[in-house]
mmCIF file of C-alpha atoms in Angstrom:
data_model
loop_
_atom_site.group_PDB
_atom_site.id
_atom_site.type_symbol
_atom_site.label_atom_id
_atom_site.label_comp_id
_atom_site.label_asym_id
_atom_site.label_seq_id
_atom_site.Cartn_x
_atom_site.Cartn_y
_atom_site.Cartn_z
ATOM 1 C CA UNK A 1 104.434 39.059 -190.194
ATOM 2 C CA UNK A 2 105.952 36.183 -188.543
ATOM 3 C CA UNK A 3 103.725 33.742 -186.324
ATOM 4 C CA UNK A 4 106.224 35.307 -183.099
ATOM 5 C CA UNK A 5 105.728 39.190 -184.493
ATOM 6 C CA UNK A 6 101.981 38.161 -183.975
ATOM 7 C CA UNK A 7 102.322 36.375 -181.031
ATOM 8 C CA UNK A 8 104.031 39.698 -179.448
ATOM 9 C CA UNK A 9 101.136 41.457 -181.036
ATOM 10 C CA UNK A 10 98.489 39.851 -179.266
ATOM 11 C CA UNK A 11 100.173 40.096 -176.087
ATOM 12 C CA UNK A 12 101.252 43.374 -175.905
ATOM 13 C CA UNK A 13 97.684 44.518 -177.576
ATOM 14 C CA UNK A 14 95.822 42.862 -174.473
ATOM 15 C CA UNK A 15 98.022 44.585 -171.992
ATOM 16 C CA UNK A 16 100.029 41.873 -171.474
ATOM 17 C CA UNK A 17 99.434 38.097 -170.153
ATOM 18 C CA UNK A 18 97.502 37.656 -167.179
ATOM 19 C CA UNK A 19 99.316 37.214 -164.413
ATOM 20 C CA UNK A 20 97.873 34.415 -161.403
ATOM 21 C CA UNK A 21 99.255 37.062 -158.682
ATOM 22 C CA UNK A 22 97.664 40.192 -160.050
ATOM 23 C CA UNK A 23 94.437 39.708 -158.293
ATOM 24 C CA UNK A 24 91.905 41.420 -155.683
ATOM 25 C CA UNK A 25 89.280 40.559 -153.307
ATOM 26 C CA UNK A 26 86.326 42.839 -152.065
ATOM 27 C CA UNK A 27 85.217 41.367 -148.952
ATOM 28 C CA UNK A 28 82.352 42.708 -147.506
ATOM 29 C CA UNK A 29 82.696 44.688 -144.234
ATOM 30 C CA UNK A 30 82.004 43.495 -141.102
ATOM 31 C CA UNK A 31 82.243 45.934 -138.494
ATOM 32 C CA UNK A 32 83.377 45.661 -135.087
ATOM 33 C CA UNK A 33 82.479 49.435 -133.924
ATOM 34 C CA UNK A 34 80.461 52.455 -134.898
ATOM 35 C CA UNK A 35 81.032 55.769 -136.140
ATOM 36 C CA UNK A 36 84.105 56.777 -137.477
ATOM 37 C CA UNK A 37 86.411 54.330 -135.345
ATOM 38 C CA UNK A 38 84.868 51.545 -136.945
ATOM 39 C CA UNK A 39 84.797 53.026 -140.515
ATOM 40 C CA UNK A 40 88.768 53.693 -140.261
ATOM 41 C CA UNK A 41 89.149 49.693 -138.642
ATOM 42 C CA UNK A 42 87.096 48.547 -141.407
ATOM 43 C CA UNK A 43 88.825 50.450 -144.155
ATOM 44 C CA UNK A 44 92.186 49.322 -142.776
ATOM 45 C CA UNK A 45 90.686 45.722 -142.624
ATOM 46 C CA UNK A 46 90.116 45.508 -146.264
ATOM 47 C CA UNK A 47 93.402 46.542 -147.426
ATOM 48 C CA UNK A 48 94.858 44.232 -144.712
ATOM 49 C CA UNK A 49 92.942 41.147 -146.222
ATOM 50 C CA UNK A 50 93.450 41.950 -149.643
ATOM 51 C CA UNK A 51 97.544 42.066 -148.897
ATOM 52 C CA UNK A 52 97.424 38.743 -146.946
ATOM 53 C CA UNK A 53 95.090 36.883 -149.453
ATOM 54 C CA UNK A 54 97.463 34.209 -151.530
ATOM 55 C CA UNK A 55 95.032 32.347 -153.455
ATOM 56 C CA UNK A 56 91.762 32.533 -154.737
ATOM 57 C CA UNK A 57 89.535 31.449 -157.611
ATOM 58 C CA UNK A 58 87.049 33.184 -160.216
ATOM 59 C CA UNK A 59 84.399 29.965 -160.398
ATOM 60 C CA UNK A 60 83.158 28.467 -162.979
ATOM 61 C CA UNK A 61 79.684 27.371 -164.134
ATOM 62 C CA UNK A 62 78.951 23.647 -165.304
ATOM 63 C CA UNK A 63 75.690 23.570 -167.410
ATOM 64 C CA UNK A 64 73.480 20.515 -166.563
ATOM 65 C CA UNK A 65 71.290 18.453 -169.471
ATOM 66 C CA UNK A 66 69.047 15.712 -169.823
ATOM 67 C CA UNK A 67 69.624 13.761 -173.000
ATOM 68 C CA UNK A 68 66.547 14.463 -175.506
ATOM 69 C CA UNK A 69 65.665 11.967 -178.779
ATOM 70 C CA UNK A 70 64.165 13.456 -181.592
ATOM 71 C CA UNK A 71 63.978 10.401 -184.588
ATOM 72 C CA UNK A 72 67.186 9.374 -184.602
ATOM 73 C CA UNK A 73 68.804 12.680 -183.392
ATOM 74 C CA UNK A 74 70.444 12.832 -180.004
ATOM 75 C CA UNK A 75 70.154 16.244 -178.392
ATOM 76 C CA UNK A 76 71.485 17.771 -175.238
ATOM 77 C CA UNK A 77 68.767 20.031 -173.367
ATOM 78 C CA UNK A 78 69.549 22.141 -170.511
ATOM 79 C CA UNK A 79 67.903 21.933 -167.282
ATOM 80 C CA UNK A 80 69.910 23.935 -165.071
ATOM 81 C CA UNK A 81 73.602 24.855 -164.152
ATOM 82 C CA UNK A 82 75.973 23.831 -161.275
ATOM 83 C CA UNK A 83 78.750 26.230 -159.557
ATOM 84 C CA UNK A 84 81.232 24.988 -157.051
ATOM 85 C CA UNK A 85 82.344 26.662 -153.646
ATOM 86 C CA UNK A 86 84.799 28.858 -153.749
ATOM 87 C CA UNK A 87 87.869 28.796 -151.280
ATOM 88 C CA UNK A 88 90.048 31.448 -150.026
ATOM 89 C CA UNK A 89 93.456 31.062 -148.659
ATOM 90 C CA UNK A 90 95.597 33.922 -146.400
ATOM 91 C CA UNK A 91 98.682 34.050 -144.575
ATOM 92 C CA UNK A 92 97.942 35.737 -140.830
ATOM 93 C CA UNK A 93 99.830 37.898 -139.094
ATOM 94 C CA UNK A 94 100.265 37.009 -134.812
ATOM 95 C CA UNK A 95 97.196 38.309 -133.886
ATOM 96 C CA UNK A 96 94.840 36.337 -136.515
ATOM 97 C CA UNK A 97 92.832 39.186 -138.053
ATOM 98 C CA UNK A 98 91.774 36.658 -141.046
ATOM 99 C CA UNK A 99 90.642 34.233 -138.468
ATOM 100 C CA UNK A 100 89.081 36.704 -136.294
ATOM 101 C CA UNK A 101 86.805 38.624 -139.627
ATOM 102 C CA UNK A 102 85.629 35.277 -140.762
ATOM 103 C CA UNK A 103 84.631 34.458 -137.072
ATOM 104 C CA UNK A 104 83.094 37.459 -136.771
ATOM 105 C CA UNK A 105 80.650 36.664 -140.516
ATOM 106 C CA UNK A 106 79.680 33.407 -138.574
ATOM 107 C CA UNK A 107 78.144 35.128 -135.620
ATOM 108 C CA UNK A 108 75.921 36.978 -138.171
ATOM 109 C CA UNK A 109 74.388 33.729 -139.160
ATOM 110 C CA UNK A 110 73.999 32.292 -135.379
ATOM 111 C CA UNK A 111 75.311 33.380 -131.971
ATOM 112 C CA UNK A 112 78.543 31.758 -130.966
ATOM 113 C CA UNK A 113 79.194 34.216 -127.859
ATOM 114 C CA UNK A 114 80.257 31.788 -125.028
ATOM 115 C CA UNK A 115 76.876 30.319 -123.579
ATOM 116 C CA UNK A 116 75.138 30.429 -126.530
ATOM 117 C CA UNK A 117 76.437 28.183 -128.869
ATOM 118 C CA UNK A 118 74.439 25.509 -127.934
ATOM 119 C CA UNK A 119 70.972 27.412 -128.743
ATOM 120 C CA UNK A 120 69.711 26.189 -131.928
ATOM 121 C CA UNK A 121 68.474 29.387 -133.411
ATOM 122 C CA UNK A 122 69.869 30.696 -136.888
ATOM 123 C CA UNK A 123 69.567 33.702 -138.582
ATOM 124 C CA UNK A 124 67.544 34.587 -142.101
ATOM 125 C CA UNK A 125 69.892 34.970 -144.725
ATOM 126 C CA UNK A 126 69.428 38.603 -145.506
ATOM 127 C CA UNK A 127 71.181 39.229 -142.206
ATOM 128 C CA UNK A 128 74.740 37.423 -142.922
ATOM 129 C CA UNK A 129 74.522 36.752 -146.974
ATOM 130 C CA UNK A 130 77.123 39.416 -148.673
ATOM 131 C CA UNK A 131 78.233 40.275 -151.798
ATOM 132 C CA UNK A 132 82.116 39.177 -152.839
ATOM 133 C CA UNK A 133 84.128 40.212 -155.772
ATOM 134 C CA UNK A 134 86.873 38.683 -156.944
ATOM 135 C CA UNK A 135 88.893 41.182 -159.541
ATOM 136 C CA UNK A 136 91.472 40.066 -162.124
ATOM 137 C CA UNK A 137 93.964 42.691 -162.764
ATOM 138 C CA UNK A 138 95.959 44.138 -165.014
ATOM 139 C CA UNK A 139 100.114 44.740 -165.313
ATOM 140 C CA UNK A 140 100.544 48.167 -163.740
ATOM 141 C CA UNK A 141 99.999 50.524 -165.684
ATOM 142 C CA UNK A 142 103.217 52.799 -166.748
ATOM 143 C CA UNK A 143 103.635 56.688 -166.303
ATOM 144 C CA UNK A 144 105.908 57.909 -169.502
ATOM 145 C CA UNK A 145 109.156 55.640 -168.395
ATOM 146 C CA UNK A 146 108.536 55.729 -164.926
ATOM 147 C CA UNK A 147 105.853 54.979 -162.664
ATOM 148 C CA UNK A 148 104.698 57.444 -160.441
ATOM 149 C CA UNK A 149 106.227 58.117 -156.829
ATOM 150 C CA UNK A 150 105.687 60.192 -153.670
ATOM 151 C CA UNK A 151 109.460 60.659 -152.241
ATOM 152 C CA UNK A 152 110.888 56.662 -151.881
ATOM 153 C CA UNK A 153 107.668 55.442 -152.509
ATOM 154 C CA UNK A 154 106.653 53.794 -155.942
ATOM 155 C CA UNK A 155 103.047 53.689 -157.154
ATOM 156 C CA UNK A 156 102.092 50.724 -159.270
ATOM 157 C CA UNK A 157 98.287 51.639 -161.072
ATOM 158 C CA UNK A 158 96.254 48.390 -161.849
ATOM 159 C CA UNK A 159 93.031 48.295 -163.130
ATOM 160 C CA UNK A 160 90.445 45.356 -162.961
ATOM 161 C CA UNK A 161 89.950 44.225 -166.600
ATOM 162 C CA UNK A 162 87.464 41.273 -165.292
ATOM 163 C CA UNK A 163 85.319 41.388 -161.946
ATOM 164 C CA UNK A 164 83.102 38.631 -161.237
ATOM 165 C CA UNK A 165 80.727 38.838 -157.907
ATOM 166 C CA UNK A 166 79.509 36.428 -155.474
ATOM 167 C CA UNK A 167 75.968 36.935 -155.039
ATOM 168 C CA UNK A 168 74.695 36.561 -151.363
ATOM 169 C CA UNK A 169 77.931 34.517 -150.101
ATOM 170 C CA UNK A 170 78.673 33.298 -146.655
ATOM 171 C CA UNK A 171 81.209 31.290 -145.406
ATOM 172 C CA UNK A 172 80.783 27.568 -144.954
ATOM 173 C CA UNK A 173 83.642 26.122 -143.829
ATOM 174 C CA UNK A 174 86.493 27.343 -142.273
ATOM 175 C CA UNK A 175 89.686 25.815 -142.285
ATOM 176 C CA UNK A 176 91.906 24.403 -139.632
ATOM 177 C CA UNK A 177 94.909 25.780 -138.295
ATOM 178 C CA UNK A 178 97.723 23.591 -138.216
ATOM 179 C CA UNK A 179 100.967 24.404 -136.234
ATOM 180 C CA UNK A 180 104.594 22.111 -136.222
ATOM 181 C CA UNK A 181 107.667 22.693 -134.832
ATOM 182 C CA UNK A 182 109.384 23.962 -138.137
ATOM 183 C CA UNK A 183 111.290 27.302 -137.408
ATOM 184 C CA UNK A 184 110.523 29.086 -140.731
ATOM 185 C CA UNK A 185 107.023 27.855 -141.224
ATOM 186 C CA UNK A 186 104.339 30.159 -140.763
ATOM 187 C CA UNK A 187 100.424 29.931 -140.248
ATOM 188 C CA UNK A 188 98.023 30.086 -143.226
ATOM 189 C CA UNK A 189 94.251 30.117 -143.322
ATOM 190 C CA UNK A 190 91.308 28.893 -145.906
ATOM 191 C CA UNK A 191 88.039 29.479 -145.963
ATOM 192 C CA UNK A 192 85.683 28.177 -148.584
ATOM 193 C CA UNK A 193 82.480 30.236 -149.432
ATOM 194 C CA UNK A 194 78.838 29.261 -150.909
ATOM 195 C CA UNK A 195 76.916 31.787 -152.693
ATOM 196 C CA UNK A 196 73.620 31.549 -154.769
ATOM 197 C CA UNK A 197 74.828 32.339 -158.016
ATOM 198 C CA UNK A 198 77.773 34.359 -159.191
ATOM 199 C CA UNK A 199 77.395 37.156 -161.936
ATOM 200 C CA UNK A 200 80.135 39.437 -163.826
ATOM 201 C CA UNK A 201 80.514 43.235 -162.781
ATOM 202 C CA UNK A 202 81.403 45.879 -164.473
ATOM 203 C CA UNK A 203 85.646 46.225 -164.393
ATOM 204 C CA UNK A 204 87.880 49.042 -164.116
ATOM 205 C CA UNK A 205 88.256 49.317 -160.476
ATOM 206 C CA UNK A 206 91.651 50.977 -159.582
ATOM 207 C CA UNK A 207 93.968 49.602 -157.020
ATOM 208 C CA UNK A 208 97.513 50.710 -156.075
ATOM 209 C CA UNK A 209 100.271 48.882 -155.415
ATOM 210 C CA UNK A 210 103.065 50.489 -153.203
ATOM 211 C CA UNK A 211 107.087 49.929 -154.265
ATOM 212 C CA UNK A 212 109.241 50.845 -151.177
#
Protein backbone atom coordinates (compact mmCIF):
# COMPACT_ATOMS: atom_id res chain seq x y z
CA UNK A 1 0.00 0.00 0.00
CA UNK A 2 1.34 3.25 -0.96
CA UNK A 3 2.32 5.92 1.83
CA UNK A 4 -0.97 8.16 0.05
CA UNK A 5 -3.38 4.77 0.02
CA UNK A 6 -2.49 4.96 3.84
CA UNK A 7 -2.67 8.39 4.26
CA UNK A 8 -6.45 8.17 2.79
CA UNK A 9 -6.78 5.29 5.16
CA UNK A 10 -6.20 7.04 8.21
CA UNK A 11 -8.31 9.81 7.28
CA UNK A 12 -11.21 8.36 6.10
CA UNK A 13 -10.93 5.61 9.14
CA UNK A 14 -11.12 8.63 11.73
CA UNK A 15 -14.11 10.13 10.07
CA UNK A 16 -12.32 12.49 8.37
CA UNK A 17 -9.87 15.52 9.44
CA UNK A 18 -10.99 17.74 12.01
CA UNK A 19 -12.31 20.59 10.89
CA UNK A 20 -11.54 24.26 13.12
CA UNK A 21 -15.35 25.26 12.26
CA UNK A 22 -17.05 22.07 13.33
CA UNK A 23 -17.35 23.06 16.90
CA UNK A 24 -20.00 23.65 19.86
CA UNK A 25 -20.38 25.47 23.00
CA UNK A 26 -22.70 24.55 26.03
CA UNK A 27 -23.11 27.63 27.89
CA UNK A 28 -24.78 27.43 30.94
CA UNK A 29 -28.26 29.02 31.24
CA UNK A 30 -28.95 32.05 32.68
CA UNK A 31 -32.43 32.83 32.91
CA UNK A 32 -34.19 35.95 32.59
CA UNK A 33 -37.88 34.59 33.54
CA UNK A 34 -39.67 31.69 35.13
CA UNK A 35 -41.78 28.97 34.12
CA UNK A 36 -42.13 27.99 30.78
CA UNK A 37 -41.48 31.56 29.14
CA UNK A 38 -38.16 31.50 30.42
CA UNK A 39 -37.40 27.80 29.61
CA UNK A 40 -38.44 28.49 25.77
CA UNK A 41 -36.05 32.10 25.97
CA UNK A 42 -33.40 30.08 27.40
CA UNK A 43 -33.60 27.19 25.00
CA UNK A 44 -33.71 29.64 22.10
CA UNK A 45 -30.69 31.45 23.78
CA UNK A 46 -28.45 28.53 23.52
CA UNK A 47 -28.94 27.73 20.01
CA UNK A 48 -28.65 31.51 19.32
CA UNK A 49 -25.10 31.61 21.00
CA UNK A 50 -23.91 28.53 19.69
CA UNK A 51 -24.77 29.94 15.87
CA UNK A 52 -23.09 33.33 16.60
CA UNK A 53 -19.96 31.86 18.40
CA UNK A 54 -16.80 32.20 15.76
CA UNK A 55 -13.98 31.17 17.78
CA UNK A 56 -13.15 29.33 20.67
CA UNK A 57 -10.47 27.16 22.24
CA UNK A 58 -10.25 23.56 23.98
CA UNK A 59 -7.26 24.64 26.68
CA UNK A 60 -4.48 23.15 27.38
CA UNK A 61 -2.64 22.08 30.56
CA UNK A 62 1.16 23.07 31.19
CA UNK A 63 2.66 20.72 33.90
CA UNK A 64 4.91 22.63 36.39
CA UNK A 65 8.42 20.98 37.97
CA UNK A 66 11.08 21.74 40.21
CA UNK A 67 14.40 20.41 39.03
CA UNK A 68 15.47 17.34 41.42
CA UNK A 69 19.42 15.92 41.67
CA UNK A 70 19.88 12.52 42.42
CA UNK A 71 24.08 11.78 42.08
CA UNK A 72 24.67 13.03 39.01
CA UNK A 73 21.12 12.50 37.54
CA UNK A 74 18.98 15.49 36.70
CA UNK A 75 15.28 14.81 37.17
CA UNK A 76 12.16 16.78 36.51
CA UNK A 77 9.48 16.43 39.47
CA UNK A 78 6.09 17.71 39.24
CA UNK A 79 4.61 20.06 41.58
CA UNK A 80 1.56 21.15 40.03
CA UNK A 81 -0.03 22.16 36.60
CA UNK A 82 -0.97 25.55 34.99
CA UNK A 83 -4.15 26.19 32.56
CA UNK A 84 -4.72 29.42 30.77
CA UNK A 85 -8.09 31.46 30.37
CA UNK A 86 -10.06 30.68 27.85
CA UNK A 87 -11.63 33.35 25.42
CA UNK A 88 -14.71 33.35 23.45
CA UNK A 89 -15.44 35.39 20.47
CA UNK A 90 -19.24 36.07 18.75
CA UNK A 91 -20.62 38.12 16.15
CA UNK A 92 -24.03 40.02 17.63
CA UNK A 93 -26.94 40.61 16.08
CA UNK A 94 -28.61 44.64 16.66
CA UNK A 95 -29.94 43.99 19.79
CA UNK A 96 -26.65 42.48 21.59
CA UNK A 97 -27.99 39.22 23.05
CA UNK A 98 -24.15 38.01 23.54
CA UNK A 99 -23.47 41.18 25.34
CA UNK A 100 -26.59 41.21 27.23
CA UNK A 101 -26.14 36.98 28.59
CA UNK A 102 -22.64 37.68 29.65
CA UNK A 103 -23.92 40.88 31.49
CA UNK A 104 -26.44 39.12 32.91
CA UNK A 105 -23.50 36.04 34.48
CA UNK A 106 -21.79 39.20 36.03
CA UNK A 107 -24.72 40.28 38.10
CA UNK A 108 -24.65 36.72 39.59
CA UNK A 109 -21.28 37.41 41.02
CA UNK A 110 -22.15 41.16 42.33
CA UNK A 111 -25.05 43.57 41.77
CA UNK A 112 -24.54 45.97 38.93
CA UNK A 113 -28.35 47.23 38.88
CA UNK A 114 -28.00 51.09 38.60
CA UNK A 115 -27.30 52.34 42.29
CA UNK A 116 -25.61 49.54 43.31
CA UNK A 117 -22.56 49.20 41.64
CA UNK A 118 -20.69 51.01 43.93
CA UNK A 119 -21.53 48.55 47.02
CA UNK A 120 -18.64 46.41 47.59
CA UNK A 121 -20.37 43.17 48.30
CA UNK A 122 -19.64 39.95 46.09
CA UNK A 123 -21.17 36.85 45.85
CA UNK A 124 -19.78 33.10 46.97
CA UNK A 125 -18.85 31.29 44.08
CA UNK A 126 -21.38 28.54 44.17
CA UNK A 127 -23.88 31.21 43.18
CA UNK A 128 -22.29 32.41 39.64
CA UNK A 129 -19.47 29.49 38.98
CA UNK A 130 -20.96 27.20 35.93
CA UNK A 131 -20.03 24.46 34.10
CA UNK A 132 -18.88 25.07 30.14
CA UNK A 133 -18.28 22.58 27.47
CA UNK A 134 -16.60 23.08 24.61
CA UNK A 135 -17.41 20.04 21.93
CA UNK A 136 -15.27 19.15 18.90
CA UNK A 137 -17.30 17.71 16.20
CA UNK A 138 -17.43 15.52 13.67
CA UNK A 139 -18.11 15.84 9.53
CA UNK A 140 -21.86 15.28 9.30
CA UNK A 141 -22.69 12.29 9.27
CA UNK A 142 -24.26 10.86 5.78
CA UNK A 143 -27.76 9.14 5.28
CA UNK A 144 -27.20 6.38 2.28
CA UNK A 145 -26.21 9.24 -0.51
CA UNK A 146 -28.15 11.83 0.87
CA UNK A 147 -28.55 13.49 4.03
CA UNK A 148 -31.73 13.65 5.53
CA UNK A 149 -34.41 16.49 4.82
CA UNK A 150 -37.84 17.75 5.95
CA UNK A 151 -39.34 19.45 2.58
CA UNK A 152 -36.35 22.27 1.48
CA UNK A 153 -34.71 21.76 4.53
CA UNK A 154 -31.36 19.71 4.83
CA UNK A 155 -30.30 18.02 8.07
CA UNK A 156 -26.59 17.77 8.67
CA UNK A 157 -26.02 15.00 11.92
CA UNK A 158 -22.73 15.75 13.88
CA UNK A 159 -21.66 14.08 16.74
CA UNK A 160 -19.10 15.30 19.44
CA UNK A 161 -16.11 12.91 19.16
CA UNK A 162 -14.18 15.07 22.02
CA UNK A 163 -15.94 17.23 24.86
CA UNK A 164 -13.86 18.86 27.31
CA UNK A 165 -15.67 20.90 30.37
CA UNK A 166 -14.92 23.93 32.22
CA UNK A 167 -15.28 23.24 35.74
CA UNK A 168 -16.90 26.12 37.83
CA UNK A 169 -16.18 28.97 35.07
CA UNK A 170 -17.14 32.57 35.19
CA UNK A 171 -16.39 35.24 33.10
CA UNK A 172 -13.52 37.58 33.81
CA UNK A 173 -13.19 39.91 31.35
CA UNK A 174 -15.30 41.09 28.87
CA UNK A 175 -14.30 42.62 25.84
CA UNK A 176 -14.79 46.01 24.35
CA UNK A 177 -16.93 46.96 21.66
CA UNK A 178 -15.40 48.85 19.05
CA UNK A 179 -17.44 50.68 16.30
CA UNK A 180 -15.86 52.75 12.89
CA UNK A 181 -17.37 54.20 10.19
CA UNK A 182 -16.74 51.21 7.71
CA UNK A 183 -20.07 50.34 5.85
CA UNK A 184 -19.65 46.52 5.75
CA UNK A 185 -18.06 46.06 9.11
CA UNK A 186 -19.99 44.56 11.71
CA UNK A 187 -19.75 44.26 15.64
CA UNK A 188 -18.03 41.27 17.30
CA UNK A 189 -17.68 40.37 20.94
CA UNK A 190 -14.98 38.34 23.29
CA UNK A 191 -15.16 37.27 26.42
CA UNK A 192 -12.43 35.39 28.19
CA UNK A 193 -13.39 32.87 31.01
CA UNK A 194 -11.45 31.45 34.27
CA UNK A 195 -12.40 28.19 35.61
CA UNK A 196 -10.77 25.95 38.36
CA UNK A 197 -9.73 23.17 36.41
CA UNK A 198 -11.00 21.73 33.18
CA UNK A 199 -11.77 17.89 32.78
CA UNK A 200 -12.84 15.69 29.57
CA UNK A 201 -16.60 14.50 29.25
CA UNK A 202 -17.93 11.86 27.87
CA UNK A 203 -18.62 12.64 23.74
CA UNK A 204 -21.30 11.77 21.49
CA UNK A 205 -23.57 14.61 21.93
CA UNK A 206 -25.73 15.14 18.74
CA UNK A 207 -26.21 18.45 17.14
CA UNK A 208 -27.95 19.36 13.85
CA UNK A 209 -27.04 21.50 11.40
CA UNK A 210 -29.83 22.98 9.10
CA UNK A 211 -29.13 23.30 4.98
CA UNK A 212 -31.78 25.73 3.54
Amino acid sequence: MSSVDRLKLAISTGLGLARTNKFLITLPEIRSGTGILGAITGALGTTQRNILCTNATIPGKQILTHERRIGIEQQKVMYGYAMDDVTLQFMETSNLPIRNYFEKWISTMHDTSPGNQDKNVVNYPTEYAKRVTIHQLSNPIPFGRNNFSIGPIGLNPQISTYSCALVDAYPTTLGPIEYSNEQDGFVTFSVQLSYRFWERVPAGQLSLGFNL
